[in-house]
């Protein structure tokens, strides 16, 4: 459905539940995070429930979102506030300045960003006469909204601003004039507008394509909006035949609707939806780590002394003596045994490693519980942190173009004695990629699944044979179809209980 389709689905669900009462509610609607192909450790349970190295017990992204928006309802007319779950907006305003969400149509928050950041986000073309770029907060009028535009488009459309005495994003020197664009994050719509979208959704019957709540709703708004974007399909996961028609209908429906913008001049927008961003913000000396006071160890048990780098991030995990964790790595919801070493800049999620193991640097390792024919099994997904899970090819002869931990997928399959065929991929024939290739073995225990996947990885690193025959193999796509959330939460609860018990023993001096 895309996050736009899911927004419409939720609005319909709420109306079915509350009827006319809904128009008196203030609603916070958080997209909990689709396939999460760029951060697969969040694929099974959703980015909204990602661990944060903060709080005791440890917070999830949901708690941070609620804390960030805690002041909004007091200055908000009934309506719907829409936000993603893989971004963090930090801002400061003057004592007397408030973010007020009370206008008809749409109201969006805007943040000053580098032009490079603008190419991967939504960008507002603001009326220069309506704001000065000074002070903490300004209400501006928006001519049009651009979705993931290139720098040339930003300049041509008048989206680029020069700010005196500021630097945009993390770059530049304070006191220097710098170019910036104002990028999107959270938006609000009143119930009248939500109702119009809901009527459109009901008329559609069944959605046959992926709709973007940012690109497809906001691009139709403002006096300068044009329908040109309706034919652009480069930003969607899957190109569907009905997409252009649905966009054109949405454009006709929303055209002329106001887009109000609250410019937060003193703000920072952080995105943590990819493995690289997740690693950088949680382990490096990042601005976000400093501003939020993120911890190296959050609600975990570590040996004393621990061979764990200060530049790593350990969240709700149990580490036993003689295990080693390298700098820049993240361990979450895991149990790491005594003879385990984790290299630099790796992610270990939801795993139990109770045997001697070397997890290489730049490795992504995440265990998922699955239920097939009422039998609970375990699969551990392993990749390089730089592997592109979104990339796909159309022809079997091109699978050598896909990279798995620095090697071509075709070479990996040879090492694993797996025949390359269309049947090896779980999706339709046109999408052959790391997301859809059936290479991950189902095992009876959590630790066994980690062991087998690490053997697969070792065979690629050392170019040695490792037979995958005899295992039931799943793709990441299929793992999410069979995921057993209850079993995964049970494992997290066991770790949680053990940490609490250990703390009680420590307090009582046992």
Short mmCIF file of C-alpha atoms in Angstrom, two decimals:
data_model
loop_
_atom_site.label_atom_id
_atom_site.label_comp_id
_atom_site.label_asym_id
_atom_site.label_seq_id
_atom_site.Cartn_x
_atom_site.Cartn_y
_atom_site.Cartn_z
CA UNK A 1 0.00 0.00 0.00
CA UNK A 2 2.86 2.39 0.72
CA UNK A 3 2.65 4.78 3.66
CA UNK A 4 -0.07 6.78 1.86
CA UNK A 5 -2.25 3.71 1.38
CA UNK A 6 -1.71 2.67 4.99
CA UNK A 7 -2.68 6.19 6.15
CA UNK A 8 -5.98 5.90 4.25
CA UNK A 9 -6.53 2.37 5.59
CA UNK A 10 -6.03 3.55 9.20
CA UNK A 11 -8.34 6.55 8.72
CA UNK A 12 -11.06 4.22 7.45
CA UNK A 13 -10.49 1.85 10.39
CA UNK A 14 -10.82 4.76 12.85
CA UNK A 15 -13.99 6.04 11.19
CA UNK A 16 -15.51 2.54 11.24
CA UNK A 17 -14.64 2.36 14.93
CA UNK A 18 -15.68 5.86 16.09
CA UNK A 19 -18.00 7.25 13.39
CA UNK A 20 -18.72 11.00 13.72
CA UNK A 21 -16.88 11.09 17.06
CA UNK A 22 -13.61 10.91 15.13
CA UNK A 23 -13.92 14.56 14.03
CA UNK A 24 -13.41 15.66 17.66
CA UNK A 25 -10.19 13.64 18.12
CA UNK A 26 -6.55 14.62 17.82
CA UNK A 27 -4.85 11.63 16.23
CA UNK A 28 -1.14 10.73 16.13
CA UNK A 29 -0.55 8.40 13.17
CA UNK A 30 2.95 6.89 12.99
CA UNK A 31 3.98 4.72 10.04
CA UNK A 32 5.65 1.84 11.82
CA UNK A 33 8.02 1.09 8.98
CA UNK A 34 7.28 -1.03 5.85
CA UNK A 35 9.76 -3.64 4.59
CA UNK A 36 12.72 -1.78 6.10
CA UNK A 37 15.02 -3.14 3.38
CA UNK A 38 17.77 -0.67 4.30
CA UNK A 39 17.67 -1.66 8.01
CA UNK A 40 16.50 -5.30 8.03
CA UNK A 41 16.88 -5.72 11.81
CA UNK A 42 13.67 -3.64 12.02
CA UNK A 43 11.85 -5.54 9.24
CA UNK A 44 10.07 -8.13 11.39
CA UNK A 45 8.78 -5.91 14.23
CA UNK A 46 8.76 -2.47 12.62
CA UNK A 47 11.00 0.60 12.92
CA UNK A 48 8.68 2.15 15.50
CA UNK A 49 9.80 -0.55 17.95
CA UNK A 50 13.53 -0.11 17.31
CA UNK A 51 15.70 -0.10 20.39
CA UNK A 52 17.26 3.21 21.44
CA UNK A 53 20.41 3.41 23.60
CA UNK A 54 18.52 5.51 26.09
CA UNK A 55 16.46 5.03 29.25
CA UNK A 56 16.30 2.41 31.96
CA UNK A 57 14.47 0.20 31.08
CA UNK A 58 15.51 1.00 27.52
CA UNK A 59 13.26 3.14 25.29
CA UNK A 60 11.92 2.27 21.90
CA UNK A 61 11.44 4.78 19.10
CA UNK A 62 7.75 5.00 20.10
CA UNK A 63 8.62 6.50 23.51
CA UNK A 64 10.90 9.08 21.89
CA UNK A 65 8.19 10.07 19.38
CA UNK A 66 5.66 10.56 22.20
CA UNK A 67 8.18 12.66 24.15
CA UNK A 68 9.04 14.83 21.12
CA UNK A 69 5.40 15.62 20.33
CA UNK A 70 4.16 15.91 23.92
CA UNK A 71 3.37 19.65 23.61
CA UNK A 72 1.53 19.44 20.28
CA UNK A 73 -2.01 18.45 21.39
CA UNK A 74 -2.44 21.59 23.54
CA UNK A 75 -2.04 23.77 20.44
CA UNK A 76 -3.74 21.52 17.93
CA UNK A 77 -7.27 21.55 16.54
CA UNK A 78 -8.86 18.13 16.04
CA UNK A 79 -7.09 16.46 13.14
CA UNK A 80 -4.39 13.97 12.22
CA UNK A 81 -0.63 14.34 12.78
CA UNK A 82 1.29 12.05 10.41
CA UNK A 83 4.92 11.03 11.01
CA UNK A 84 7.45 8.31 10.13
CA UNK A 85 9.16 6.08 12.66
CA UNK A 86 12.76 6.31 11.46
CA UNK A 87 13.35 10.02 11.96
CA UNK A 88 13.99 12.27 14.94
CA UNK A 89 13.23 16.00 14.92
CA UNK A 90 14.97 18.13 17.54
CA UNK A 91 14.27 21.86 17.69
CA UNK A 92 14.31 24.86 19.98
CA UNK A 93 12.01 27.88 19.84
CA UNK A 94 11.66 31.11 21.79
CA UNK A 95 9.89 31.06 25.16
CA UNK A 96 6.74 32.63 23.70
CA UNK A 97 6.80 30.68 20.40
CA UNK A 98 4.52 27.66 20.01
CA UNK A 99 3.91 25.18 17.23
CA UNK A 100 0.20 25.69 16.56
CA UNK A 101 -1.62 23.26 14.28
CA UNK A 102 -5.01 24.87 13.73
CA UNK A 103 -5.31 25.84 10.04
CA UNK A 104 -7.51 24.15 7.42
CA UNK A 105 -5.79 21.89 4.88
CA UNK A 106 -2.25 20.67 5.56
CA UNK A 107 0.39 22.12 7.91
CA UNK A 108 3.95 20.78 7.74
CA UNK A 109 7.08 21.28 9.81
CA UNK A 110 10.16 22.40 7.84
CA UNK A 111 13.85 22.08 8.74
CA UNK A 112 16.90 23.78 7.19
CA UNK A 113 19.03 21.16 5.44
CA UNK A 114 21.97 20.88 3.07
CA UNK A 115 21.02 20.60 -0.60
CA UNK A 116 22.35 17.03 -0.61
CA UNK A 117 19.86 16.11 2.15
CA UNK A 118 17.08 17.68 0.06
CA UNK A 119 17.66 15.19 -2.77
CA UNK A 120 16.45 12.34 -0.54
CA UNK A 121 13.57 14.17 1.20
CA UNK A 122 10.62 16.41 0.48
CA UNK A 123 11.51 20.06 -0.15
CA UNK A 124 9.24 23.11 0.34
CA UNK A 125 9.31 25.98 -2.16
CA UNK A 126 8.50 28.81 0.26
CA UNK A 127 7.24 32.26 -0.67
CA UNK A 128 10.33 34.40 0.16
CA UNK A 129 8.10 37.33 1.15
CA UNK A 130 6.43 35.20 3.86
CA UNK A 131 9.47 34.40 6.04
CA UNK A 132 12.87 35.81 6.99
CA UNK A 133 14.86 32.72 7.98
CA UNK A 134 15.50 34.31 11.39
CA UNK A 135 14.23 33.44 14.87
CA UNK A 136 13.31 30.00 16.11
CA UNK A 137 9.92 29.61 14.47
CA UNK A 138 8.09 31.24 11.55
CA UNK A 139 4.79 30.57 9.81
CA UNK A 140 5.36 30.69 6.03
CA UNK A 141 3.27 30.13 2.94
CA UNK A 142 4.35 27.40 0.54
CA UNK A 143 4.16 27.67 -3.24
CA UNK A 144 4.71 23.98 -3.93
CA UNK A 145 6.29 20.79 -2.60
CA UNK A 146 9.04 18.83 -4.36
CA UNK A 147 9.59 15.14 -3.61
CA UNK A 148 13.25 13.97 -3.64
CA UNK A 149 14.25 16.61 -6.26
CA UNK A 150 17.69 16.96 -7.84
CA UNK A 151 19.73 20.09 -7.11
CA UNK A 152 18.91 21.60 -10.52
CA UNK A 153 15.16 21.30 -9.86
CA UNK A 154 15.58 22.90 -6.40
CA UNK A 155 17.39 25.88 -7.91
CA UNK A 156 14.98 26.32 -10.83
CA UNK A 157 11.92 26.21 -8.61
CA UNK A 158 13.30 28.75 -6.10
CA UNK A 159 13.60 26.30 -3.19
CA UNK A 160 17.21 27.23 -2.36
CA UNK A 161 17.64 29.87 0.38
CA UNK A 162 20.73 31.62 1.71
CA UNK A 163 20.94 31.85 5.48
CA UNK A 164 23.19 34.44 7.08
CA UNK A 165 25.20 33.35 10.11
CA UNK A 166 24.05 29.72 10.01
CA UNK A 167 25.28 26.42 8.78
CA UNK A 168 22.73 23.92 7.56
CA UNK A 169 22.93 20.36 8.83
CA UNK A 170 26.19 19.15 10.36
CA UNK A 171 28.45 20.95 7.88
CA UNK A 172 29.84 24.46 7.42
CA UNK A 173 31.12 27.14 9.76
CA UNK A 174 28.91 29.14 12.09
CA UNK A 175 28.81 32.79 11.14
CA UNK A 176 29.07 32.04 7.42
CA UNK A 177 26.24 32.48 4.92
CA UNK A 178 25.18 29.09 3.59
CA UNK A 179 22.74 27.68 1.07
CA UNK A 180 19.97 25.49 2.37
CA UNK A 181 16.60 24.07 1.50
CA UNK A 182 13.72 23.47 3.90
CA UNK A 183 12.89 19.78 4.16
CA UNK A 184 9.85 17.92 5.46
CA UNK A 185 9.22 15.68 8.46
CA UNK A 186 5.85 15.75 10.23
CA UNK A 187 2.59 17.03 8.76
CA UNK A 188 -0.88 17.72 10.12
CA UNK A 189 -4.23 17.69 8.31
CA UNK A 190 -7.59 18.81 9.61
CA UNK A 191 -10.51 16.36 9.69
CA UNK A 192 -12.26 17.99 6.73
CA UNK A 193 -9.22 17.19 4.54
CA UNK A 194 -8.92 13.69 6.02
CA UNK A 195 -12.60 13.13 5.20
CA UNK A 196 -12.02 14.04 1.56
CA UNK A 197 -9.16 11.57 1.34
CA UNK A 198 -11.33 8.94 2.97
CA UNK A 199 -14.11 9.44 0.42
CA UNK A 200 -11.53 9.01 -2.35
CA UNK A 201 -10.31 5.78 -0.70
CA UNK A 202 -13.84 4.40 -0.44
CA UNK A 203 -14.54 5.20 -4.10
CA UNK A 204 -11.32 3.44 -5.12
CA UNK A 205 -12.48 0.19 -3.49
CA UNK A 206 -9.19 -1.71 -3.53
CA UNK A 207 -5.84 0.04 -3.91
CA UNK A 208 -3.79 -1.54 -6.69
CA UNK A 209 -0.61 0.46 -6.17
CA UNK A 210 1.78 1.99 -3.65
CA UNK A 211 0.86 5.53 -2.53
CA UNK A 212 3.27 7.86 -0.75
CA UNK A 213 1.75 10.08 1.96
CA UNK A 214 4.45 12.68 1.35
CA UNK A 215 5.04 12.54 -2.40
CA UNK A 216 1.46 11.84 -3.51
CA UNK A 217 -0.45 14.00 -0.99
CA UNK A 218 1.85 17.02 -0.57
CA UNK A 219 2.92 17.42 -4.22
CA UNK A 220 -0.68 18.24 -5.12
CA UNK A 221 -0.75 21.21 -2.71
CA UNK A 222 0.09 24.90 -2.98
CA UNK A 223 -0.67 27.43 -5.75
CA UNK A 224 2.40 26.43 -7.78
CA UNK A 225 1.60 22.68 -7.90
CA UNK A 226 1.55 21.06 -11.35
CA UNK A 227 0.55 17.50 -12.32
CA UNK A 228 3.97 16.73 -13.88
CA UNK A 229 5.04 14.53 -10.94
CA UNK A 230 2.16 12.10 -11.52
CA UNK A 231 4.18 10.38 -14.30
CA UNK A 232 7.41 10.03 -12.29
CA UNK A 233 7.81 6.54 -10.82
CA UNK A 234 11.52 6.53 -9.88
CA UNK A 235 10.84 6.82 -6.12
CA UNK A 236 8.46 3.86 -5.68
CA UNK A 237 9.50 0.36 -4.57
CA UNK A 238 7.42 -1.34 -7.23
CA UNK A 239 6.05 0.30 -10.37
CA UNK A 240 2.35 -0.52 -10.67
CA UNK A 241 0.17 0.00 -13.72
CA UNK A 242 -2.52 2.00 -11.89
CA UNK A 243 -0.13 4.40 -10.12
CA UNK A 244 -0.21 7.29 -12.61
CA UNK A 245 -4.02 7.24 -12.73
CA UNK A 246 -4.36 7.18 -8.93
CA UNK A 247 -1.90 10.08 -8.62
CA UNK A 248 -3.83 12.10 -11.17
CA UNK A 249 -7.05 11.51 -9.23
CA UNK A 250 -5.36 12.55 -5.97
CA UNK A 251 -4.00 15.67 -7.68
CA UNK A 252 -7.51 16.61 -8.87
CA UNK A 253 -8.94 15.94 -5.40
CA UNK A 254 -6.33 17.94 -3.43
CA UNK A 255 -5.51 20.70 -5.90
CA UNK A 256 -6.06 24.11 -4.32
CA UNK A 257 -5.81 22.75 -0.76
CA UNK A 258 -3.61 24.96 1.42
CA UNK A 259 -0.12 23.87 2.46
CA UNK A 260 0.94 25.87 5.52
CA UNK A 261 4.53 25.51 6.66
CA UNK A 262 5.98 26.03 10.14
CA UNK A 263 9.64 26.86 9.59
CA UNK A 264 11.80 25.66 12.49
CA UNK A 265 14.97 27.64 11.80
CA UNK A 266 16.76 26.25 14.84
CA UNK A 267 16.15 22.56 14.29
CA UNK A 268 17.80 19.37 13.17
CA UNK A 269 16.24 16.43 11.35
CA UNK A 270 17.91 13.04 11.85
CA UNK A 271 17.11 9.98 9.74
CA UNK A 272 18.11 6.57 11.11
CA UNK A 273 16.41 4.27 8.59
CA UNK A 274 19.54 2.67 7.08
CA UNK A 275 22.26 0.45 8.54
CA UNK A 276 24.88 3.16 7.92
CA UNK A 277 22.81 5.89 9.64
CA UNK A 278 21.92 3.56 12.52
CA UNK A 279 25.59 2.73 13.11
CA UNK A 280 26.76 6.33 12.75
CA UNK A 281 24.20 8.00 15.03
CA UNK A 282 24.33 5.36 17.76
CA UNK A 283 28.07 4.68 17.93
CA UNK A 284 30.11 7.55 16.44
CA UNK A 285 30.57 10.89 18.17
CA UNK A 286 27.50 12.16 16.34
CA UNK A 287 25.57 15.33 17.09
CA UNK A 288 22.46 13.24 17.82
CA UNK A 289 24.33 11.11 20.35
CA UNK A 290 25.42 14.28 22.14
CA UNK A 291 22.02 16.04 21.95
CA UNK A 292 19.97 13.08 23.22
CA UNK A 293 22.60 11.78 25.64
CA UNK A 294 22.69 8.35 24.00
CA UNK A 295 24.46 5.66 26.05
CA UNK A 296 27.12 3.11 25.13
CA UNK A 297 25.37 0.57 27.36
CA UNK A 298 21.59 0.72 27.87
CA UNK A 299 19.81 -1.80 30.14
CA UNK A 300 22.31 -4.63 29.64
CA UNK A 301 24.58 -6.98 31.58
CA UNK A 302 28.28 -6.74 30.79
CA UNK A 303 31.19 -8.62 32.37
CA UNK A 304 33.56 -6.74 34.62
CA UNK A 305 35.98 -5.85 33.13
CA UNK A 306 34.33 -5.86 29.69
CA UNK A 307 36.20 -5.98 26.40
CA UNK A 308 33.65 -3.65 24.84
CA UNK A 309 34.56 -0.42 23.07
CA UNK A 310 33.07 2.87 24.33
CA UNK A 311 32.20 3.56 20.71
CA UNK A 312 29.86 0.59 20.55
CA UNK A 313 26.19 0.46 21.56
CA UNK A 314 24.81 -2.39 23.69
CA UNK A 315 21.00 -2.44 24.15
CA UNK A 316 19.01 -4.95 26.24
CA UNK A 317 21.64 -7.65 25.84
CA UNK A 318 23.62 -10.05 28.01
CA UNK A 319 27.36 -10.31 27.33
CA UNK A 320 29.37 -13.02 29.07
CA UNK A 321 33.03 -12.77 30.20
CA UNK A 322 35.73 -13.09 27.49
CA UNK A 323 33.53 -11.86 24.66
CA UNK A 324 34.87 -8.94 22.61
CA UNK A 325 32.90 -6.18 20.85
CA UNK A 326 34.76 -3.89 18.46
CA UNK A 327 34.25 -0.13 18.09
CA UNK A 328 31.28 1.14 16.12
CA UNK A 329 29.21 -2.05 16.57
CA UNK A 330 25.63 -2.41 17.83
CA UNK A 331 24.37 -5.37 19.88
CA UNK A 332 20.61 -5.42 20.59
CA UNK A 333 18.28 -8.00 22.16
CA UNK A 334 21.07 -10.61 22.10
CA UNK A 335 22.94 -13.06 24.28
CA UNK A 336 26.65 -13.17 23.47
CA UNK A 337 28.72 -16.08 24.85
CA UNK A 338 32.29 -16.17 26.18
CA UNK A 339 34.23 -17.09 23.03
CA UNK A 340 32.58 -14.60 20.69
CA UNK A 341 34.29 -11.66 19.04
CA UNK A 342 32.38 -9.03 17.09
CA UNK A 343 34.38 -6.89 14.66
CA UNK A 344 34.04 -3.19 13.89
CA UNK A 345 30.85 -1.50 12.67
CA UNK A 346 28.67 -4.62 12.79
CA UNK A 347 25.06 -5.11 13.89
CA UNK A 348 23.93 -8.16 15.90
CA UNK A 349 20.18 -8.29 16.57
CA UNK A 350 17.91 -10.81 18.29
CA UNK A 351 20.59 -13.51 18.37
CA UNK A 352 21.88 -16.14 20.78
CA UNK A 353 25.54 -17.04 20.22
CA UNK A 354 26.60 -19.66 22.78
CA UNK A 355 29.53 -21.11 20.82
CA UNK A 356 32.96 -19.86 19.76
CA UNK A 357 32.47 -17.42 16.86
CA UNK A 358 34.16 -14.58 15.01
CA UNK A 359 31.69 -12.11 13.56
CA UNK A 360 33.59 -10.06 10.98
CA UNK A 361 33.62 -6.28 10.72
CA UNK A 362 30.87 -4.59 8.68
CA UNK A 363 28.58 -7.58 9.21
CA UNK A 364 24.81 -7.45 9.62
CA UNK A 365 23.43 -10.44 11.58
CA UNK A 366 19.80 -10.66 12.66
CA UNK A 367 17.79 -13.66 13.88
CA UNK A 368 14.06 -14.06 13.25
CA UNK A 369 11.61 -16.65 14.58
CA UNK A 370 9.34 -18.20 11.94
CA UNK A 371 6.30 -20.44 12.15
CA UNK A 372 5.78 -22.91 9.29
CA UNK A 373 3.01 -25.54 9.53
CA UNK A 374 2.60 -24.71 13.23
CA UNK A 375 6.29 -25.47 13.85
CA UNK A 376 8.48 -22.69 15.27
CA UNK A 377 11.86 -22.42 13.58
CA UNK A 378 14.69 -19.87 13.53
CA UNK A 379 16.44 -18.14 10.66
CA UNK A 380 19.46 -15.86 10.91
CA UNK A 381 19.87 -13.36 8.13
CA UNK A 382 23.46 -12.33 7.41
CA UNK A 383 24.75 -9.65 4.99
CA UNK A 384 27.42 -7.01 4.66
CA UNK A 385 26.26 -3.69 6.15
CA UNK A 386 26.85 -2.12 2.72
CA UNK A 387 24.90 -4.73 0.72
CA UNK A 388 21.98 -3.32 -1.28
CA UNK A 389 18.86 -5.34 -0.49
CA UNK A 390 16.72 -3.14 -2.75
CA UNK A 391 18.76 -3.87 -5.86
CA UNK A 392 17.32 -6.43 -8.26
CA UNK A 393 17.98 -7.71 -11.77
CA UNK A 394 15.51 -9.07 -14.31
CA UNK A 395 17.64 -11.81 -15.87
CA UNK A 396 19.19 -14.85 -14.22
CA UNK A 397 22.35 -14.23 -16.25
CA UNK A 398 22.76 -10.89 -14.40
CA UNK A 399 22.79 -12.18 -10.81
CA UNK A 400 26.59 -11.80 -10.78
CA UNK A 401 25.84 -8.04 -10.53
CA UNK A 402 24.37 -8.59 -7.05
CA UNK A 403 26.92 -8.28 -4.23
CA UNK A 404 26.81 -10.38 -1.04
CA UNK A 405 29.51 -9.38 1.47
CA UNK A 406 31.89 -8.21 -1.27
CA UNK A 407 31.40 -11.25 -3.51
CA UNK A 408 29.09 -11.75 -6.47
CA UNK A 409 25.93 -13.68 -5.61
CA UNK A 410 26.64 -16.11 -8.49
CA UNK A 411 30.02 -17.04 -6.92
CA UNK A 412 28.39 -17.46 -3.48
CA UNK A 413 25.80 -19.87 -4.87
CA UNK A 414 28.61 -21.97 -6.42
CA UNK A 415 30.40 -22.15 -3.05
CA UNK A 416 27.14 -23.23 -1.36
CA UNK A 417 26.35 -25.83 -4.09
CA UNK A 418 23.07 -24.04 -4.82
CA UNK A 419 21.81 -24.03 -8.40
CA UNK A 420 20.88 -20.62 -9.79
CA UNK A 421 17.35 -20.85 -11.15
CA UNK A 422 14.20 -18.74 -11.25
CA UNK A 423 12.79 -21.08 -8.55
CA UNK A 424 15.55 -19.94 -6.20
CA UNK A 425 13.82 -16.56 -5.94
CA UNK A 426 10.58 -16.07 -4.03
CA UNK A 427 9.20 -13.13 -5.97
CA UNK A 428 7.94 -12.75 -9.52
CA UNK A 429 10.53 -13.35 -12.23
CA UNK A 430 11.38 -9.68 -12.75
CA UNK A 431 12.72 -9.08 -9.22
CA UNK A 432 15.81 -11.19 -8.61
CA UNK A 433 17.78 -9.76 -5.68
CA UNK A 434 19.19 -10.31 -2.17
CA UNK A 435 15.70 -9.64 -0.76
CA UNK A 436 14.08 -12.46 -2.73
CA UNK A 437 16.84 -15.09 -3.01
CA UNK A 438 16.22 -18.27 -0.98
CA UNK A 439 19.55 -18.76 0.81
CA UNK A 440 18.76 -18.60 4.54
CA UNK A 441 18.41 -21.97 6.35
CA UNK A 442 15.58 -22.71 8.80
CA UNK A 443 16.96 -24.31 11.99
CA UNK A 444 15.36 -25.74 15.12
CA UNK A 445 17.21 -23.48 17.59
CA UNK A 446 18.26 -19.85 17.66
CA UNK A 447 21.98 -20.55 18.23
CA UNK A 448 22.05 -23.25 15.51
CA UNK A 449 20.62 -20.77 12.98
CA UNK A 450 23.39 -18.27 13.85
CA UNK A 451 26.07 -20.98 13.53
CA UNK A 452 24.90 -22.12 10.08
CA UNK A 453 24.59 -18.57 8.72
CA UNK A 454 28.09 -17.71 10.00
CA UNK A 455 29.42 -20.83 8.25
CA UNK A 456 27.80 -19.60 5.03
CA UNK A 457 29.49 -16.23 5.49
CA UNK A 458 32.85 -17.82 6.35
CA UNK A 459 32.73 -19.88 3.14
CA UNK A 460 32.33 -16.66 1.14
CA UNK A 461 35.15 -14.90 2.99
CA UNK A 462 37.57 -17.81 2.62
CA UNK A 463 36.24 -19.01 -0.76
CA UNK A 464 35.68 -22.48 0.68
CA UNK A 465 32.75 -24.81 -0.02
CA UNK A 466 29.79 -25.08 2.36
CA UNK A 467 26.78 -27.16 1.34
CA UNK A 468 23.36 -25.63 1.93
CA UNK A 469 21.56 -28.75 0.67
CA UNK A 470 19.43 -30.46 3.30
CA UNK A 471 18.09 -27.23 4.75
CA UNK A 472 14.77 -25.58 4.06
CA UNK A 473 15.83 -22.23 2.57
CA UNK A 474 13.87 -18.98 2.78
CA UNK A 475 14.32 -15.49 1.33
CA UNK A 476 14.06 -12.41 3.55
CA UNK A 477 10.73 -11.72 1.82
CA UNK A 478 9.44 -15.16 2.91
CA UNK A 479 10.92 -14.86 6.42
CA UNK A 480 8.68 -11.82 6.97
CA UNK A 481 5.67 -13.78 5.70
CA UNK A 482 6.34 -16.58 8.21
CA UNK A 483 7.63 -14.42 11.09
CA UNK A 484 6.56 -15.46 14.58
CA UNK A 485 6.41 -12.18 16.50
CA UNK A 486 5.27 -13.89 19.71
CA UNK A 487 8.35 -16.10 19.86
CA UNK A 488 10.68 -13.16 19.16
CA UNK A 489 9.08 -11.13 21.95
CA UNK A 490 9.35 -14.14 24.28
CA UNK A 491 13.14 -14.20 23.73
CA UNK A 492 13.36 -10.44 24.38
CA UNK A 493 11.32 -10.90 27.58
CA UNK A 494 13.68 -13.64 28.80
CA UNK A 495 16.63 -11.25 28.42
CA UNK A 496 14.65 -8.46 30.11
CA UNK A 497 13.74 -10.70 33.08
CA UNK A 498 17.31 -11.93 33.45
CA UNK A 499 18.67 -8.36 33.50
CA UNK A 500 16.08 -7.37 36.17
CA UNK A 501 16.94 -10.43 38.27
CA UNK A 502 20.67 -9.75 38.05
CA UNK A 503 20.11 -6.14 39.13
CA UNK A 504 18.09 -7.25 42.15
CA UNK A 505 20.91 -9.61 43.14
CA UNK A 506 23.47 -6.81 42.74
CA UNK A 507 21.36 -4.49 44.91
CA UNK A 508 20.95 -7.06 47.68
CA UNK A 509 24.69 -7.82 47.57
CA UNK A 510 24.29 -11.45 46.49
#
